[in-house]
CSV table of C-alpha atoms in Angstrom, one decimal:
chain,number,residue,atom,x,y,z
A,299,ARG,CA,-21.7,-2.3,11.6
A,300,LEU,CA,-20.6,1.3,11.6
A,301,LEU,CA,-18.3,0.9,14.6
A,302,MET,CA,-16.7,-2.3,13.4
A,303,GLY,CA,-16.4,-1.0,9.8
A,304,THR,CA,-14.7,2.2,10.9
A,305,ALA,CA,-12.3,0.4,13.3
A,306,GLN,CA,-11.4,-2.1,10.5
A,307,ASN,CA,-10.9,0.7,8.0
A,308,CYS,CA,-8.5,2.5,10.4
A,309,CYS,CA,-6.5,-0.7,10.8
A,310,SER,CA,-6.4,-1.3,7.1
A,311,ILE,CA,-5.3,2.2,6.3
A,312,ALA,CA,-2.6,2.1,8.9
A,313,SER,CA,-1.2,-1.1,7.3
A,314,PHE,CA,-1.2,0.6,3.9
A,315,ILE,CA,0.7,3.6,5.3
A,316,ALA,CA,3.3,1.5,7.1
A,317,PRO,CA,5.8,1.1,4.2
A,318,LEU,CA,5.8,4.9,3.8
A,319,SER,CA,7.4,5.2,7.3
A,320,THR,CA,10.8,4.8,5.6
A,321,LEU,CA,10.1,7.8,3.3
A,322,ARG,CA,12.6,10.1,5.1
A,323,ILE,CA,15.3,7.4,4.7
A,324,VAL,CA,14.5,7.0,1.0
A,325,PHE,CA,14.9,10.7,0.4
A,326,GLU,CA,18.1,11.0,2.5
A,327,HIS,CA,19.9,8.1,0.8
A,328,ARG,CA,18.2,8.5,-2.6
A,329,SER,CA,17.5,4.8,-2.6
A,330,ALA,CA,14.3,2.7,-2.1
A,331,GLU,CA,16.4,0.0,-0.5
A,332,SER,CA,14.6,0.5,2.9
A,333,VAL,CA,11.1,0.0,1.4
A,334,PRO,CA,9.8,-3.6,1.7
A,335,PHE,CA,9.1,-4.5,-1.9
A,336,LEU,CA,7.3,-7.8,-1.3
A,337,MET,CA,4.9,-6.2,1.2
A,338,THR,CA,4.2,-3.3,-1.1
A,339,MET,CA,3.4,-5.7,-4.0
A,340,MET,CA,1.1,-7.9,-1.9
A,341,ASN,CA,-0.7,-4.8,-0.5
A,342,PHE,CA,-1.2,-3.5,-4.0
A,343,PHE,CA,-2.7,-6.7,-5.4
A,344,SER,CA,-4.8,-7.5,-2.3
A,345,SER,CA,-6.1,-4.0,-2.2
A,346,LEU,CA,-6.9,-4.0,-5.9
A,347,SER,CA,-8.9,-7.2,-5.6
A,348,TRP,CA,-10.8,-6.1,-2.5
A,349,PHE,CA,-11.5,-2.7,-4.2
A,350,PHE,CA,-13.1,-4.3,-7.2
A,351,TYR,CA,-15.1,-6.6,-4.9
A,352,GLY,CA,-16.3,-3.6,-2.9
A,353,MET,CA,-17.3,-1.9,-6.1
A,354,LEU,CA,-19.3,-5.0,-7.2
A,355,ILE,CA,-21.2,-5.2,-3.9
A,356,HIS,CA,-21.5,-1.4,-3.5
A,357,ASP,CA,-20.0,-1.4,0.0
A,358,LYS,CA,-18.1,1.7,0.9
A,359,PHE,CA,-16.5,0.0,3.9
A,360,VAL,CA,-14.8,-2.3,1.5
A,361,TYR,CA,-13.9,-0.2,-1.5
A,362,PHE,CA,-12.9,3.1,0.2
A,363,PRO,CA,-10.0,1.8,2.3
A,364,ASN,CA,-8.8,-0.6,-0.4
A,365,GLY,CA,-9.0,2.1,-3.1
A,366,LEU,CA,-6.8,4.2,-0.8
A,367,GLY,CA,-4.5,1.2,-0.4
A,368,VAL,CA,-4.1,0.9,-4.1
A,369,LEU,CA,-3.2,4.5,-4.4
A,370,LEU,CA,-0.7,4.4,-1.5
A,371,SER,CA,0.9,1.2,-2.8
A,372,ALA,CA,1.2,2.8,-6.2
A,373,LEU,CA,2.9,5.7,-4.6
A,374,THR,CA,5.3,3.4,-2.8
A,375,PHE,CA,6.0,1.6,-6.0
A,376,SER,CA,6.9,4.9,-7.6
A,377,LEU,CA,9.7,5.2,-5.1
A,378,PHE,CA,11.3,2.1,-6.7
A,379,LEU,CA,11.2,3.9,-10.1
A,380,VAL,CA,12.4,7.3,-8.9
A,381,TYR,CA,15.1,6.0,-6.4
A,382,PRO,CA,16.0,2.5,-7.6
A,383,PRO,CA,17.9,0.5,-5.0
A,384,PRO,CA,21.4,-0.8,-6.0
A,385,ARG,CA,20.2,-4.3,-5.7
A,386,LEU,CA,16.5,-5.3,-5.2
A,387,ASP,CA,16.3,-7.8,-2.4
A,388,VAL,CA,12.7,-9.1,-2.7
A,389,PHE,CA,12.8,-11.3,0.3
A,390,LYS,CA,14.1,-9.0,3.0
């Protein structure tokens, strides 16, 4: 359980960090146009639901990576507020 839980947590955290790979481009162009909005939104809601479930069953392998996913998704959403794209293309 420890090995599989740790491996899955690493994969989950990597998927939450993926949208932040465009951070340099966002700061250079002062636009969040390169950030995938739909993926960020789905990561946020999925992580939020799994975080609450993990808290209900008291399983750190569920709530820890998903709590981190909620925070990282919220950070990514903040880019849309600070550097709004000229036109938000949700389905890109």
